Short mmCIF file of C-alpha atoms in Angstrom, two decimals:
data_model
loop_
_atom_site.label_atom_id
_atom_site.label_comp_id
_atom_site.label_asym_id
_atom_site.label_seq_id
_atom_site.Cartn_x
_atom_site.Cartn_y
_atom_site.Cartn_z
CA ALA A 1 7.95 12.97 -7.87
CA LEU A 2 10.83 13.67 -10.32
CA PHE A 3 9.13 11.42 -12.73
CA ASN A 4 5.88 13.52 -12.38
CA VAL A 5 7.64 16.80 -13.10
CA VAL A 6 9.22 15.60 -15.86
CA GLY A 7 6.21 14.09 -17.31
CA ASP A 8 4.45 17.37 -16.60
CA ILE A 9 7.29 19.22 -18.47
CA VAL A 10 7.07 16.71 -21.50
CA LEU A 11 3.32 16.21 -21.54
CA VAL A 12 1.89 19.70 -20.89
CA ALA A 13 4.43 22.09 -22.07
CA GLY A 14 6.14 19.96 -24.80
CA LEU A 15 3.06 18.15 -26.08
CA GLY A 16 0.37 20.81 -25.28
CA LEU A 17 -1.99 17.90 -23.48
CA GLY A 18 -2.84 20.46 -20.70
CA VAL A 19 -4.66 18.76 -17.73
CA ALA A 20 -4.68 15.57 -19.36
CA GLY A 21 -1.31 15.82 -19.72
CA ALA A 22 -0.73 16.53 -16.26
CA ALA A 23 -3.22 13.65 -14.96
CA LEU A 24 -1.30 11.20 -17.09
CA ALA A 25 1.87 12.20 -15.75
CA THR A 26 0.68 11.85 -12.13
CA ALA A 27 -0.75 8.53 -13.04
CA LEU A 28 2.50 7.34 -14.57
CA SER A 29 4.42 8.51 -11.76
CA MET A 30 2.29 6.80 -9.31
CA LEU A 31 3.11 3.43 -11.42
CA VAL A 32 6.66 4.17 -11.64
CA GLY A 33 6.74 4.44 -7.88
CA CYS A 34 4.80 1.62 -7.26
CA ALA A 35 6.81 -0.62 -9.39
CA ALA A 36 10.11 0.88 -7.52
CA GLN A 37 8.86 0.19 -4.12
CA LEU A 38 7.72 -3.34 -5.10
CA ARG A 39 11.31 -4.00 -6.72
CA SER A 40 12.91 -2.97 -3.58
CA LEU A 41 10.76 -5.17 -1.29
CA ASN A 42 10.98 -8.30 -3.43
CA LYS A 43 14.86 -7.66 -3.22
CA LEU A 44 15.34 -7.16 0.40
CA GLU A 45 12.89 -10.11 1.17
CA THR A 46 15.02 -12.36 -1.04
CA THR A 47 18.07 -11.08 0.66
CA GLU A 48 16.59 -11.68 4.13
CA ARG A 49 15.48 -15.15 3.19
CA LEU A 50 18.62 -16.21 1.79
CA GLN A 51 20.65 -14.73 4.69
CA GLU A 52 18.28 -16.74 7.30
CA ALA A 53 18.69 -19.77 5.51
CA VAL A 54 22.25 -19.88 4.81
CA PHE A 55 23.06 -18.85 8.17
CA GLN A 56 22.08 -21.17 10.82
CA ASN A 57 23.12 -20.01 14.47
CA ASP A 58 25.78 -17.75 12.86
CA GLN A 59 27.55 -20.52 10.98
CA LEU A 60 27.69 -20.98 7.44
CA ASP A 61 25.47 -23.84 6.17
CA PRO A 62 25.96 -24.20 2.10
CA ALA A 63 22.90 -26.23 1.64
CA GLY A 64 20.74 -23.67 3.24
CA CYS A 65 20.33 -21.78 -0.10
CA ASP A 66 18.87 -24.62 -1.90
CA ARG A 67 16.54 -25.44 0.73
CA ALA A 68 15.20 -21.83 0.93
CA LEU A 69 14.69 -21.82 -2.76
CA GLU A 70 13.11 -25.21 -2.57
CA LYS A 71 10.69 -23.97 0.19
CA GLU A 72 9.78 -20.85 -1.90
CA ALA A 73 9.24 -22.42 -5.37
CA ARG A 74 5.16 -23.35 -4.82
CA PRO A 75 2.96 -22.68 -1.99
CA SER A 76 0.33 -25.36 -0.81
CA LEU A 77 -3.23 -24.92 -1.36
CA GLY A 78 -3.82 -24.46 2.31
CA ALA A 79 -1.27 -21.66 2.44
CA LEU A 80 -3.02 -19.83 -0.29
CA CYS A 81 -6.40 -20.19 1.37
CA ARG A 82 -5.25 -18.88 4.52
CA LEU A 83 -3.59 -15.82 2.99
CA PHE A 84 -6.74 -15.28 0.96
CA GLY A 85 -8.96 -15.44 4.30
CA ASP A 86 -6.68 -13.07 6.04
CA ALA A 87 -6.89 -10.58 3.09
CA LEU A 88 -10.16 -10.65 2.66
CA PRO A 89 -11.33 -8.04 5.19
CA ILE A 90 -8.42 -5.66 3.92
CA PHE A 91 -9.57 -6.30 0.05
CA ALA A 92 -13.15 -5.67 0.83
CA THR A 93 -12.27 -2.46 2.43
CA LEU A 94 -10.00 -1.21 -0.32
CA PHE A 95 -12.49 -2.60 -2.97
CA SER A 96 -15.16 -0.22 -1.38
CA LYS A 97 -12.88 2.74 -1.21
CA THR A 98 -12.28 2.10 -4.72
CA VAL A 99 -16.00 1.96 -5.82
CA VAL A 100 -16.63 5.26 -4.05
CA GLY A 101 -13.63 6.73 -5.58
CA VAL A 102 -14.75 5.62 -9.20
CA VAL A 103 -18.09 7.11 -8.44
CA LEU A 104 -16.96 10.37 -7.63
CA VAL A 105 -14.43 10.61 -10.43
CA ALA A 106 -17.43 9.86 -12.95
CA ALA A 107 -19.57 12.38 -11.29
CA ALA A 108 -16.57 14.80 -11.65
CA ALA A 109 -15.70 13.95 -15.21
CA GLY A 110 -19.25 15.79 -16.20
CA ALA A 111 -18.15 18.94 -14.24
CA SER A 112 -16.25 21.87 -15.61
CA LEU A 113 -12.44 22.59 -15.24
CA ALA A 114 -13.02 24.39 -11.99
CA GLU A 115 -14.96 21.87 -10.45
CA LEU A 116 -12.84 19.01 -11.45
CA ALA A 117 -9.72 21.04 -10.08
CA SER A 118 -11.41 21.38 -6.55
CA HIS A 119 -12.14 17.86 -6.86
CA GLN A 120 -8.62 17.06 -7.46
CA ILE A 121 -7.63 19.27 -4.65
CA ALA A 122 -10.14 17.74 -2.22
CA ASN A 123 -8.97 14.11 -2.98
CA GLY A 124 -5.35 15.02 -2.63
CA LEU A 125 -6.36 16.63 1.03
CA PHE A 126 -8.30 13.21 1.75
CA LEU A 127 -5.28 11.11 0.84
CA LEU A 128 -2.98 13.37 2.67
CA PHE A 129 -4.89 13.34 6.12
CA ALA A 130 -6.52 9.92 5.61
CA PRO A 131 -3.59 7.92 7.25
CA PHE A 132 -3.51 10.16 10.30
CA ALA A 133 -7.22 10.10 10.61
CA ASP A 134 -7.27 6.18 10.56
CA ALA A 135 -4.52 6.14 13.39
CA LEU A 136 -6.53 8.50 15.44
CA SER A 137 -9.68 6.44 14.85
CA ALA A 138 -8.02 3.28 15.80
CA ALA A 139 -6.48 5.15 19.05
CA SER A 140 -10.01 6.23 19.82
CA GLN A 141 -11.41 2.83 19.43
CA SER A 142 -8.98 1.48 21.78
CA LEU A 143 -9.26 4.06 24.73
CA ALA A 144 -13.15 4.27 24.27
CA PRO A 145 -14.04 1.47 26.46
CA ARG A 146 -12.04 2.85 29.42
CA ALA A 147 -13.25 6.39 29.02
CA LEU A 148 -16.90 4.78 28.99
CA ARG A 149 -16.02 2.73 32.11
CA ARG A 150 -14.68 5.71 33.90
CA ALA A 151 -17.65 7.79 33.10
CA LYS A 152 -20.14 5.20 34.39
CA GLN A 153 -18.29 5.03 37.62
CA ARG A 154 -18.94 8.78 38.05
#
């Protein structure tokens, strides 16, 4: 968020890029945030993996660090195939959402400034409420069979 504010000040006020500068600052701040999260996640995972390997049954095992690094050097072909198989449904879902988003942005690109701003507000609201709606959808799908059984019993 701080990177976005600084980017807005520099690109909009400093360079006079207007709406394009604000959009560029937002996109760059998202990239910076993603890189920071990936870096901290990788650091945390490496630390946990080394702690698990070096401390076996709460006792120090000096050779554990070497074993941990050897294990993680290259994944097997079978492990990669399982990973891609497990990730395929999520990939398909995110890919389809991305395609819909690109189509909406392409449609909004030919719009006026006011229409483009309203599209951005609607997109922001969607991204704000999507996790809650997804959780509500999952909860209702898990509770629906029981509710239907009760309705049939009456």
